[in-house]
GROMACS .gro file of C-alpha atoms in nm:
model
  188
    1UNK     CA    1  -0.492   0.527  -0.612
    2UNK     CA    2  -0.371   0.883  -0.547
    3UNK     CA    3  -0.741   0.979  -0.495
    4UNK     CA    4  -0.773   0.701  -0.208
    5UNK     CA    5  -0.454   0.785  -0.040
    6UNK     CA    6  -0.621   1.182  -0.044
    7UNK     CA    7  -0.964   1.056   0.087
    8UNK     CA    8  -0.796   0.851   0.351
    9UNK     CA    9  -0.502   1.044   0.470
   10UNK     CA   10  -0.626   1.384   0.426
   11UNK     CA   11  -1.010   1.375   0.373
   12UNK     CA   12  -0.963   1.524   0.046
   13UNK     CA   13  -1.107   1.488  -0.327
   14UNK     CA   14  -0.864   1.590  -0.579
   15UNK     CA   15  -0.931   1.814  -0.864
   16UNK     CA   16  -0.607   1.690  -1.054
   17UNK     CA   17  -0.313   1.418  -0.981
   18UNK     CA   18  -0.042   1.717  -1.058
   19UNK     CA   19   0.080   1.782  -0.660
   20UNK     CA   20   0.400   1.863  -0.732
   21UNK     CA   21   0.328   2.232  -0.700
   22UNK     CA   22   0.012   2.190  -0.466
   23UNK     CA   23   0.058   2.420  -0.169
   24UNK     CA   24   0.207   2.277   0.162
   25UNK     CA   25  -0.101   2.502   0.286
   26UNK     CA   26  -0.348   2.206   0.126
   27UNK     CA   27  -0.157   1.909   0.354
   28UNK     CA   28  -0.167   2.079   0.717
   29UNK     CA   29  -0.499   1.876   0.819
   30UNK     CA   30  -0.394   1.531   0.690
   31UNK     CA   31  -0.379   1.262   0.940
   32UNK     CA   32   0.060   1.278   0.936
   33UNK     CA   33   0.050   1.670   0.994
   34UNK     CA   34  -0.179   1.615   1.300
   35UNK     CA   35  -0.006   1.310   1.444
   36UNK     CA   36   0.360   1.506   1.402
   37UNK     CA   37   0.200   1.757   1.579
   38UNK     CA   38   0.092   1.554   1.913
   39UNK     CA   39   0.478   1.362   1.905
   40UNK     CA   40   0.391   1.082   1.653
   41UNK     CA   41   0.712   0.991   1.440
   42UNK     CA   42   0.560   0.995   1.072
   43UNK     CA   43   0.677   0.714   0.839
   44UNK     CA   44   0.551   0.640   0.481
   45UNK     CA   45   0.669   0.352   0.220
   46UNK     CA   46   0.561   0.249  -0.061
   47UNK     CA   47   0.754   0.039  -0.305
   48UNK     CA   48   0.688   0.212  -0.644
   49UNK     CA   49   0.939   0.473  -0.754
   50UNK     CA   50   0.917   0.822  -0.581
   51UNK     CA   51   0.817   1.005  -0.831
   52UNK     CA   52   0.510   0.821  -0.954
   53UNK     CA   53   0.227   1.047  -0.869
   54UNK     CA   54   0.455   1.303  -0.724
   55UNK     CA   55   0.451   1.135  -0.407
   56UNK     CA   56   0.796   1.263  -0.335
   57UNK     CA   57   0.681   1.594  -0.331
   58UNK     CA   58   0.315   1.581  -0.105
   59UNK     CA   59   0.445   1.269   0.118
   60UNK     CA   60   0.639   1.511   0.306
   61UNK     CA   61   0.377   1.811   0.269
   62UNK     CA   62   0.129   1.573   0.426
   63UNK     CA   63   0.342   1.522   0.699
   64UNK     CA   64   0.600   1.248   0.670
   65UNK     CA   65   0.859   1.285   0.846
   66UNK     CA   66   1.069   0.989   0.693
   67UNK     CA   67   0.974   0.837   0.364
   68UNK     CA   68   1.117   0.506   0.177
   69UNK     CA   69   1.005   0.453  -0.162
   70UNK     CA   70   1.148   0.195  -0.435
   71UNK     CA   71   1.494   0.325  -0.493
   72UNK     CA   72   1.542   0.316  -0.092
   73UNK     CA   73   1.457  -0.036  -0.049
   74UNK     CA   74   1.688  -0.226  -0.260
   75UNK     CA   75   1.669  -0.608  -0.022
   76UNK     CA   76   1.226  -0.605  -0.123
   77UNK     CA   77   1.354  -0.738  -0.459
   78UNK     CA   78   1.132  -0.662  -0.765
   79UNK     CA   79   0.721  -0.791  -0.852
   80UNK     CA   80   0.582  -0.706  -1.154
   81UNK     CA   81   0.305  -0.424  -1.050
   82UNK     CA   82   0.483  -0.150  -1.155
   83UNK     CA   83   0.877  -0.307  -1.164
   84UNK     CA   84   0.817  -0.245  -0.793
   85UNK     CA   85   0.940  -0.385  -0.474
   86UNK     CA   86   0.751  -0.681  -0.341
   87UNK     CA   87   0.512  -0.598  -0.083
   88UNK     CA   88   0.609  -0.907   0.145
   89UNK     CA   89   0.962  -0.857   0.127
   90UNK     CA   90   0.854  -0.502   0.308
   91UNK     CA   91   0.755  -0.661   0.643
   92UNK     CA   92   1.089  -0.665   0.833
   93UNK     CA   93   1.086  -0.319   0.749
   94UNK     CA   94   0.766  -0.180   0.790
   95UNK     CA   95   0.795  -0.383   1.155
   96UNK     CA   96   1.134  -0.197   1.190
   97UNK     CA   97   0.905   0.137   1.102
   98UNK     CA   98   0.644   0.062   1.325
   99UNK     CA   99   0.907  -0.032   1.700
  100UNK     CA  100   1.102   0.249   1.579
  101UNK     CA  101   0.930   0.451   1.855
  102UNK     CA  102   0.641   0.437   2.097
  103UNK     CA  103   0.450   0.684   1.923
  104UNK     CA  104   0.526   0.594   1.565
  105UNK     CA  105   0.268   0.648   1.224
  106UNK     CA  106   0.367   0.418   0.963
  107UNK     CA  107   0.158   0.449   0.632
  108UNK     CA  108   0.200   0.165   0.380
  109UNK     CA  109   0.098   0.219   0.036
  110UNK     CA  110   0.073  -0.155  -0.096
  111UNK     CA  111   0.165  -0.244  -0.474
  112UNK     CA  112   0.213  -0.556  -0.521
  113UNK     CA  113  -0.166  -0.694  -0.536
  114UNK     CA  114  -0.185  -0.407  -0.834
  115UNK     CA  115  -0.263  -0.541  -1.215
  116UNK     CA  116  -0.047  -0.636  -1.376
  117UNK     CA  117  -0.071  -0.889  -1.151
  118UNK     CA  118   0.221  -1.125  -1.047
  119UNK     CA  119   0.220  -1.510  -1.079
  120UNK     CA  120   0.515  -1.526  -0.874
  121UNK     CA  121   0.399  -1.626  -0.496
  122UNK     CA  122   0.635  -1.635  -0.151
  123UNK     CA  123   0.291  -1.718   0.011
  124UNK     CA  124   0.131  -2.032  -0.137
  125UNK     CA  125  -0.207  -2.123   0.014
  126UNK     CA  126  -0.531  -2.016  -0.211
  127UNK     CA  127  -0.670  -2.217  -0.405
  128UNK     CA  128  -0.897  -2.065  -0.661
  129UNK     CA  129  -1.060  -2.384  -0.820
  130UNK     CA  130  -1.221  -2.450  -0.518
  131UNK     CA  131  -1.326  -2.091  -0.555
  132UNK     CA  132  -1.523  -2.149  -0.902
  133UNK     CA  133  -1.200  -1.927  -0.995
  134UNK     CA  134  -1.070  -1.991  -1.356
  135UNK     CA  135  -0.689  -2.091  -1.262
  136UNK     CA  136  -0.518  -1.853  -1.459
  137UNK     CA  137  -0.735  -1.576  -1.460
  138UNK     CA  138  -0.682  -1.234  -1.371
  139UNK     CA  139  -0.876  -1.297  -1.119
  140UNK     CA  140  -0.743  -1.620  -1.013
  141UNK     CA  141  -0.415  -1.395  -0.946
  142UNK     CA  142  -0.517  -1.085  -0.787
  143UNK     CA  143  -0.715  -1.344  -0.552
  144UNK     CA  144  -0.361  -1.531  -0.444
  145UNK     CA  145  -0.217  -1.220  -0.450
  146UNK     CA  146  -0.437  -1.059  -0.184
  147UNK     CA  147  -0.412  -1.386   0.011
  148UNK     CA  148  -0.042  -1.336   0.026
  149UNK     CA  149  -0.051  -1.020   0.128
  150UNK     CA  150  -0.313  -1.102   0.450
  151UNK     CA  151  -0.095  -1.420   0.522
  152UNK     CA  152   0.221  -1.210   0.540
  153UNK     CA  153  -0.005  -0.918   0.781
  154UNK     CA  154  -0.145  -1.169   1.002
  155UNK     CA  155   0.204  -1.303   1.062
  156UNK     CA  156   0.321  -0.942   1.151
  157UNK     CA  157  -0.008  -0.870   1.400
  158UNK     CA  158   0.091  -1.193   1.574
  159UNK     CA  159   0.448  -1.133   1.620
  160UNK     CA  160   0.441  -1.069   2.034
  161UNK     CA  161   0.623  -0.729   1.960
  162UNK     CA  162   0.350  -0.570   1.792
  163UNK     CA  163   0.105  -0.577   2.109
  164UNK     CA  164  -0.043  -0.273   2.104
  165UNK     CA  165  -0.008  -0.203   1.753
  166UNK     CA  166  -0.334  -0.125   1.605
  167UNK     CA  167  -0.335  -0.169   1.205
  168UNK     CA  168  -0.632  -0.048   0.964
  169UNK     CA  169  -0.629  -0.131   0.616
  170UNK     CA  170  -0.815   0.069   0.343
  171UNK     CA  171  -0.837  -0.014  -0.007
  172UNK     CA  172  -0.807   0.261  -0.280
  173UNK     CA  173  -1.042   0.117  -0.553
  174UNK     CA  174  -1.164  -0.202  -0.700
  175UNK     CA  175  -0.939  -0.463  -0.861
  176UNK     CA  176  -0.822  -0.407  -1.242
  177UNK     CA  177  -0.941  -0.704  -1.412
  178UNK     CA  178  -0.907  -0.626  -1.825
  179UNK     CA  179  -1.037  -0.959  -1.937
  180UNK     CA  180  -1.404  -0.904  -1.803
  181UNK     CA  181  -1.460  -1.245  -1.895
  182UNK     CA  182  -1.206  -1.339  -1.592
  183UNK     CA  183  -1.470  -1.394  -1.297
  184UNK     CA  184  -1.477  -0.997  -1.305
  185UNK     CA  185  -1.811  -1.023  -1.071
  186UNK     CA  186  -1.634  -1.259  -0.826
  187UNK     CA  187  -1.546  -0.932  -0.697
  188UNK     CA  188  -1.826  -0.782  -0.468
   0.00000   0.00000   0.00000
């Protein structure tokens, strides 16, 4: 994950996952440090603790100017990836992040379609039998998950005060499936 947020925030490969100690000198050309620099307000959440992959300590080094992680988000209650805070419980505030200025940066760092994978939904709608998608499968769940999560963006992109908002999602690295015998190669 850490190594996707790198390649996509900062066009680098790390060596190591250690960045509590990396030099602030490494982070000036991510994307935040630039955008700060031409009057972007920099926002990053993420609903995992803060100091999971040190991201207390290179979040701001990257450039984020204001940072919410697990412990500062107590109302996104609690989904099993992680013990952390349910990604859909996040919109109202990642759509308070994102009006909080005209020229505002808001990076999300997703959890909640992470193995272990939850089998509690707030977004019913997939339905993976009609998928050829074992029901309970790993699978099965990080499929509903991800549907959730889309459900829950589309809503936000079609709320009338995000016009203008432009959104790009990037994903980190293929799904953990452990049970290889759970439609693994459903995934493409």
């Amino acid at each position: 994950t850490v190594a996707g947020e790198l390649r996509e925030l900062c066009r680098k490969q790390p060596t190591t996952f250690n960045l509590k100690d990396a030099d602030a000198s490494q982070f000036r050309d991510c994307l935040p440090n630039q955008l700060k620099k031409q009057g972007y307000e920099t926002q990053a959440i993420h609903g995992a603790m803060s100091v999971m992959y040190d991201r207390s300590s290179w979040y701001p080094k990257a450039g984020f100017e204001h940072i919410r992680f697990f412990e500062q988000l107590p109302n996104a209650g609690v989904c099993r990836a992680f013990s952390g805070r349910c990604d859909v419980k996040l919109i109202p505030e990642i759509k308070n992040q994102l009006l909080a200025s005209d020229r505002s940066f808001v990076y999300w760092m997703t959890l909640s379609t992470h193995a272990p994978y939850d089998d509690t939904l707030f977004i019913q709608g997939l339905d993976c039998t009609a998928l050829k998608i074992k029901e309970k499968s790993e699978t099965c769940h990080n499929y509903k998950l991800q549907y959730q999560f889309f459900s829950a963006l589309s809503q936000l992109i079609d709320d009338p005060g995000m016009k203008g908002v432009e959104i790009y999602v990037a994903g980190d690295h293929s799904p953990p499936i452990f049970n290889l015998g759970d439609n693994f190669f459903s995934f493409k």
